[in-house]
Short mmCIF file of C-alpha atoms and ligand atoms in Angstrom, two decimals:
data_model
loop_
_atom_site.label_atom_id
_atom_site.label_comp_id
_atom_site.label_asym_id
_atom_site.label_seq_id
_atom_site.Cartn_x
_atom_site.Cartn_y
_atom_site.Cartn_z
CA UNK R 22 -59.13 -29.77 -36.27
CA UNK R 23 -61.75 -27.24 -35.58
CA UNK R 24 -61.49 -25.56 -38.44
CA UNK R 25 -64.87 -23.80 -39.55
CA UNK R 26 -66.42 -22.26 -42.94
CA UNK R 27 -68.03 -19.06 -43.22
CA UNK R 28 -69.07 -17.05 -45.98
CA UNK R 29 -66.55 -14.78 -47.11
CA UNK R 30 -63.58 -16.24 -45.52
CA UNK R 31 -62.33 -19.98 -46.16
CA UNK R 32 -60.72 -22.54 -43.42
CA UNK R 33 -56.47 -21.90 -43.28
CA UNK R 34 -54.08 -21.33 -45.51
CA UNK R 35 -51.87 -24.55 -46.39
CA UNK R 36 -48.86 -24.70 -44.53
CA UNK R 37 -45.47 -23.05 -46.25
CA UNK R 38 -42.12 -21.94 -44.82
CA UNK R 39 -41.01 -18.62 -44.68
CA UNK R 40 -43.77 -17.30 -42.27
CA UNK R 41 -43.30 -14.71 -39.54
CA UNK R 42 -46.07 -15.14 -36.95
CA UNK R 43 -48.06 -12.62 -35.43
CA UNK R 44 -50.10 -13.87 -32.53
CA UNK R 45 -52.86 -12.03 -30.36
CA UNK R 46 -52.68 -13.81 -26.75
CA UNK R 47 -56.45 -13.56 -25.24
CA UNK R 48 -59.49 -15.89 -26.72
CA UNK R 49 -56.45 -16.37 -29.56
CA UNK R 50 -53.28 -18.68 -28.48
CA UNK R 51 -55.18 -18.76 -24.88
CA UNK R 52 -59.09 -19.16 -23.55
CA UNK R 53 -60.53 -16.22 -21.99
CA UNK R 54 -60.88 -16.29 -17.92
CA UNK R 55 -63.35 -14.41 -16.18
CA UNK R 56 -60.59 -12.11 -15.04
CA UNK R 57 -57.47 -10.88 -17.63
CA UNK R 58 -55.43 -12.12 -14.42
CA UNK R 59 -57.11 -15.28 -13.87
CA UNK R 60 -55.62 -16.52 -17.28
CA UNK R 61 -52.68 -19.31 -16.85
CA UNK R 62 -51.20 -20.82 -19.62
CA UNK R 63 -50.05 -24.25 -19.22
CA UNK R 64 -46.77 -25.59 -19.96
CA UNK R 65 -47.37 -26.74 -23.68
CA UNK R 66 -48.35 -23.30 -24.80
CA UNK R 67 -44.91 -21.98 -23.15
CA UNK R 68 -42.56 -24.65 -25.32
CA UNK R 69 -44.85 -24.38 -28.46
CA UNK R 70 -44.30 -20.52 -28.45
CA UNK R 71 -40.57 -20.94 -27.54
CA UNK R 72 -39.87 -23.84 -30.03
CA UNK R 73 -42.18 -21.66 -32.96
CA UNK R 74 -39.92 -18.25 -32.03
CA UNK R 75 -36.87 -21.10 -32.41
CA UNK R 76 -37.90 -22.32 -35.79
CA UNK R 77 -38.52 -18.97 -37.35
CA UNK R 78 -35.34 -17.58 -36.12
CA UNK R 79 -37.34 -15.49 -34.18
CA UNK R 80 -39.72 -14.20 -36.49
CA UNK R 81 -42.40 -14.40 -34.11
CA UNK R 82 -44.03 -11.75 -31.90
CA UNK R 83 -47.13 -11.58 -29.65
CA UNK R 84 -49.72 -8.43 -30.65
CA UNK R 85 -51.65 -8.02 -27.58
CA UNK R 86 -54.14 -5.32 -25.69
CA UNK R 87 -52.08 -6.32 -22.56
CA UNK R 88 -48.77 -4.55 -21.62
CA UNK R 89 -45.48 -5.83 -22.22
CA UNK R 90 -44.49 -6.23 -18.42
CA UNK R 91 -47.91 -8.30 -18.20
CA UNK R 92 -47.35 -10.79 -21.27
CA UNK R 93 -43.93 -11.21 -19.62
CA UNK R 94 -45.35 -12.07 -17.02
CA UNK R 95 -47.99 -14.33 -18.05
CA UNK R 96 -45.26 -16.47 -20.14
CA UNK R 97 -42.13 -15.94 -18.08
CA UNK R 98 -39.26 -17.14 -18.14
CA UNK R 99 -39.86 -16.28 -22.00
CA UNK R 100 -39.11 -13.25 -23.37
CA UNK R 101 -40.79 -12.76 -27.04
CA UNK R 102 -40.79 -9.73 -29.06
CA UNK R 103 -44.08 -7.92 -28.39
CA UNK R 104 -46.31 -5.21 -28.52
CA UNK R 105 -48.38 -4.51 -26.09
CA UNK R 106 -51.42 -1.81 -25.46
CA UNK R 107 -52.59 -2.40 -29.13
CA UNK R 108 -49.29 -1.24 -30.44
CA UNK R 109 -48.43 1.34 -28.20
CA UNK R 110 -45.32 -0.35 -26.47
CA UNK R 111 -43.15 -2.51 -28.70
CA UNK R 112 -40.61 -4.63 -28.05
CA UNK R 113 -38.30 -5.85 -31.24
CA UNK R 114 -36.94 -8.77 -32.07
CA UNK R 115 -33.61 -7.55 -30.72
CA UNK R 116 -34.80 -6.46 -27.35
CA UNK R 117 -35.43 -3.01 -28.18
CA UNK R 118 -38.09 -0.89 -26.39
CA UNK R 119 -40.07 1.10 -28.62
CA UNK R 120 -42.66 3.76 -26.52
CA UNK R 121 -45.12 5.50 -28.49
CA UNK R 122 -46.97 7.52 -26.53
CA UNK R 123 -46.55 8.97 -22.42
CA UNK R 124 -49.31 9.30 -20.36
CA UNK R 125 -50.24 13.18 -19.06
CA UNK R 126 -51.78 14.02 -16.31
CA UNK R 127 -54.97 14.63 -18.13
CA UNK R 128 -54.74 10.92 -18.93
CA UNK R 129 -54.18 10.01 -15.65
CA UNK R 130 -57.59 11.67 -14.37
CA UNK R 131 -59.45 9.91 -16.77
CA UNK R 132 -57.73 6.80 -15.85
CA UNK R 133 -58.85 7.71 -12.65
CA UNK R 134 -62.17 8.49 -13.18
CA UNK R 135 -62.98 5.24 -14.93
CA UNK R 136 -61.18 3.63 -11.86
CA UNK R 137 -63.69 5.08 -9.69
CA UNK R 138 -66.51 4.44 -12.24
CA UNK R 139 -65.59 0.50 -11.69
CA UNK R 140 -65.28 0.93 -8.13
CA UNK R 141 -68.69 1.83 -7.33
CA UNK R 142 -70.11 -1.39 -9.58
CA UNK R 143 -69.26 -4.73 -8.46
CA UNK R 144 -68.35 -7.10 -11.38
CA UNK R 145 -66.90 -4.48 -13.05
CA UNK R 146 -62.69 -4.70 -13.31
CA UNK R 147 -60.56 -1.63 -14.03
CA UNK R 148 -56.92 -2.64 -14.97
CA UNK R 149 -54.49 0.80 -15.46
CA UNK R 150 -52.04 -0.55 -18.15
CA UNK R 151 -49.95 2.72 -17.92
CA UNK R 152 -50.39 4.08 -21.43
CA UNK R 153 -53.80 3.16 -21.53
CA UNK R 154 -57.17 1.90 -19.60
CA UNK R 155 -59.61 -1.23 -19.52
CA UNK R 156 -62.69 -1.94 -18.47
CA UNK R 157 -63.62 -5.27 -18.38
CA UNK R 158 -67.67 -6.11 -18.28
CA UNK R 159 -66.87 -9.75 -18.37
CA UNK R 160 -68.31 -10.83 -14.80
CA UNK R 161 -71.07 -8.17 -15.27
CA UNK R 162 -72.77 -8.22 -19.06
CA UNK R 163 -75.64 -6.17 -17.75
CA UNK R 164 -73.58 -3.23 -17.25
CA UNK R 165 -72.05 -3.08 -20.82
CA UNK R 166 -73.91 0.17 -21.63
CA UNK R 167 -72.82 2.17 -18.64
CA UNK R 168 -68.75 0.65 -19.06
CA UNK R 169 -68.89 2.09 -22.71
CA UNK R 170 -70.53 5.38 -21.60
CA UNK R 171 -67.96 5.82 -18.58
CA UNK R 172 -65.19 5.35 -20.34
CA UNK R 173 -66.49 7.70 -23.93
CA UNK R 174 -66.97 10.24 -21.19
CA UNK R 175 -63.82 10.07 -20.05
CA UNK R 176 -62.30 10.16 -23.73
CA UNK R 177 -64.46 12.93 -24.81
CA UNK R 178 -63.15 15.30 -21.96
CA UNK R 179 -59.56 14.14 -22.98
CA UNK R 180 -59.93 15.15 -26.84
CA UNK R 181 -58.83 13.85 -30.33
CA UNK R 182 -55.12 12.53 -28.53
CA UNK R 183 -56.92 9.70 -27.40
CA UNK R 184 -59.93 7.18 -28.45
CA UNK R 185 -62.02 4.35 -27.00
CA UNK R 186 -61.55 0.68 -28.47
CA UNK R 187 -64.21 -1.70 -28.25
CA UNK R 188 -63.44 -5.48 -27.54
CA UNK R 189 -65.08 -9.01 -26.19
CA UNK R 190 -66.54 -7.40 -22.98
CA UNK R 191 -64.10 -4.88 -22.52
CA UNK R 192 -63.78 -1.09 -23.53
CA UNK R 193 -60.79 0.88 -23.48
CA UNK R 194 -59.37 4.51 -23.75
CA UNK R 195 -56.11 4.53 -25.35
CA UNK R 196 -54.35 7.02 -27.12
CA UNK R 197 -54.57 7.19 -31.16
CA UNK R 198 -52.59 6.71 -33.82
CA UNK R 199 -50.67 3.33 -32.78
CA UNK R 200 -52.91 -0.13 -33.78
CA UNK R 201 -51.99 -3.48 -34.09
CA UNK R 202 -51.14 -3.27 -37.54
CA UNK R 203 -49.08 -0.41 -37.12
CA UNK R 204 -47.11 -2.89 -34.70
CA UNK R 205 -47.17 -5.50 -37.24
CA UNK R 206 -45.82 -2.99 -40.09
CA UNK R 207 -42.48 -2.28 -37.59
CA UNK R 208 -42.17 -5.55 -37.01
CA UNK R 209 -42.02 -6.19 -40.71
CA UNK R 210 -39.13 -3.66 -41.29
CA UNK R 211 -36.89 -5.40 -38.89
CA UNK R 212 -34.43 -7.96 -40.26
CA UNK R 213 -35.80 -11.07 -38.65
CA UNK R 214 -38.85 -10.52 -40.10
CA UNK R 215 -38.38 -8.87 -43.42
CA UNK R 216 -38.82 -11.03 -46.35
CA UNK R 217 -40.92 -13.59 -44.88
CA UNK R 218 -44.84 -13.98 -45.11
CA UNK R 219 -46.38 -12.59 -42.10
CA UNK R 220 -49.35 -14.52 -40.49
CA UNK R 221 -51.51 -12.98 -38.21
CA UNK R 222 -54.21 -14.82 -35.80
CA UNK R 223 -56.59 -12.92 -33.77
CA UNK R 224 -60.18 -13.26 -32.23
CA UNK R 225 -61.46 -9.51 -31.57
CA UNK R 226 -62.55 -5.95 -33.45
CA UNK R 227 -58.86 -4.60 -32.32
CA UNK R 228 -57.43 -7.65 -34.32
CA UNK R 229 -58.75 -6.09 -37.47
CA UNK R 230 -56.47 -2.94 -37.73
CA UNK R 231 -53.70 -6.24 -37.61
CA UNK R 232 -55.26 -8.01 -40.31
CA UNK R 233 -55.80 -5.47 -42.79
CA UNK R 234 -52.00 -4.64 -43.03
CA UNK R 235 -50.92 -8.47 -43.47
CA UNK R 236 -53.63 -8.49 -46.23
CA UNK R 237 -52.20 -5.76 -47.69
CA UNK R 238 -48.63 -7.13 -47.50
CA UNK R 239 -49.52 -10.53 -48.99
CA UNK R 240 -49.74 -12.44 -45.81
CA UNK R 241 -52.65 -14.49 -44.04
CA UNK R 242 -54.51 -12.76 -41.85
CA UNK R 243 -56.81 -15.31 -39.80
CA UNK R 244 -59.93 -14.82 -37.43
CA UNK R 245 -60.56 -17.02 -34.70
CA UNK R 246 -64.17 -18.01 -34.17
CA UNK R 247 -66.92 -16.97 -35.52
CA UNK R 248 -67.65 -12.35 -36.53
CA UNK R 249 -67.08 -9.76 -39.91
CA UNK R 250 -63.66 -9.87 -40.26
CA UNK R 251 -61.39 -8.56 -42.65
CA UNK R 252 -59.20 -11.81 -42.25
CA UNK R 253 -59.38 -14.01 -45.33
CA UNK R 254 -59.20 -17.00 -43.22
CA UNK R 255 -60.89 -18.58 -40.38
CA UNK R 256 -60.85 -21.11 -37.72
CA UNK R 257 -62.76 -22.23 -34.87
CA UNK R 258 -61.11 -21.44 -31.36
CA UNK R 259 -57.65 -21.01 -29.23
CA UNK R 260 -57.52 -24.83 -28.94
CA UNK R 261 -57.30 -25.02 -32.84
CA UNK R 262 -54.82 -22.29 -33.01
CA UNK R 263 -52.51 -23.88 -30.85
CA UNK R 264 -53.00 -27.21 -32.64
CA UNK R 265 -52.32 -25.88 -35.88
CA UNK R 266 -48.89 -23.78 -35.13
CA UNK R 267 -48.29 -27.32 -33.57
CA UNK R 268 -48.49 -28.55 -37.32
CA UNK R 269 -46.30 -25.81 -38.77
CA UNK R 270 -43.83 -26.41 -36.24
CA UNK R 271 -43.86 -30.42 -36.98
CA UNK R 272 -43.34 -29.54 -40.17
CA UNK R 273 -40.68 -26.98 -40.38
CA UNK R 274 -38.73 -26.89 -37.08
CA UNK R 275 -36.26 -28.61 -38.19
CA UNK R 276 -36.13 -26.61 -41.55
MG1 MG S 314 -57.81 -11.38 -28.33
#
């Protein structure tokens, strides 16, 4: 199955009912594409999230850098509870919109700036997520350096409201105080999720802030491929992720 040893962390937990998942979408539940927009996902990851957010009476919600309107998009007609911009927007297992931050005009000109920043180096791809900013490096490694310096530039001139986050060949300026575990920890007070043991499965340094709270709440926190992690448990790619929440579900759907 893919499943890999490393020191400090083991392979995956053995399967139980009673979980809540928490699922990061990019190099996690899907492969990474050159492009955030070039990634599709194919018709078996749509009914294996839909039949897993069926089975766990809907104790399931995708924890992603993206924003909510994008995730919908990407895995339309579906509509899963979320959070989206590393926890900024939320979206419960009710339907409730949760909004934790507004963009000011100051963030908008830095927004801006790193806009232009990309514009004027080709490979580089800006994507304006509303409450918060990405640039992606993917299609141009070389300029890693300069990304990260345009975009701590533009954080440094907005202050201590906001902060860069580091990921697989992207950086980001989004505002502080919201993470992915912070996201996980609301999810957890809601009544579809309370009382169950929340799993969380990510691939990248954001990931962490998620898998620090589930290992504080008695959960499994899992890393995909191979990095430090916090995560007590580990295994190999998206491919194996998808086939092992394929196990769970063949195990307790009907359950
Ligand atoms: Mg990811």
């Amino acid at each position: 199955m893919g499943v890999q040893e490393e020191a400090g962390a083991g392979a995956l937990p053995a399967l139980a009912p009673g979980w809540a998942f928490f699922l990061d979408v990019d190099g996690t539940i899907l492969e990474y594409a050159a492009r955030p927009d070039a990634v599709r996902p194919d018709a078996s990851v749509f009914h294996l999230l839909s039949a897993l957010h069926r089975a766990v009476r809907g104790a399931l919600a995708l924890i992603s850098g993206r924003p909510v309107s994008g995730l919908d998009a990407l895995f339309a007609p579906l509509r899963l509870p979320v959070a989206g911009q590393h926890g900024i927007e939320r979206r419960d297992a009710r339907g409730g919109v949760h909004l934790h931050a507004f963009p000011d005009e100051a963030y908008r000109r830095a927004a801006m700036r790193i806009g232009s920043f990309a514009a004027l180096h080709a490979g580089l791809v800006f994507e304006d997520k509303g409450y918060s900013a990405a640039l992606h490096y993917r299609l141009a490694p070389q300029l890693a350096d300069a990304a990260r310096g345009a975009v701590h530039n533009a954080a440094s001139e907005l202050g201590p409201g906001f902060e860069v986050q580091d990921g697989k060949m992207v950086v980001e300026l989004k505002p502080s105080g919201r993470d992915k575990g912070s996201a996980i920890e609301e999810f957890m007070r809601e009544a579809e999720f309370a009382g169950r043991i929340p799993v969380f499965i990510g691939d990248d340094l954001t990931d962490e802030f998620g898998f620090g709270v589930v290992n504080r709440l008695g959960g499994h926190s899992v890393k995909v491929g191979a990095g430090a992690s916090a995560a007590r448990w580990r295994v190999a790619d998206a491919a194996a992720v998808r086939a092992w929440l394929g196990e769970w579900l063949a195990r307790y759907a009907a359950s």
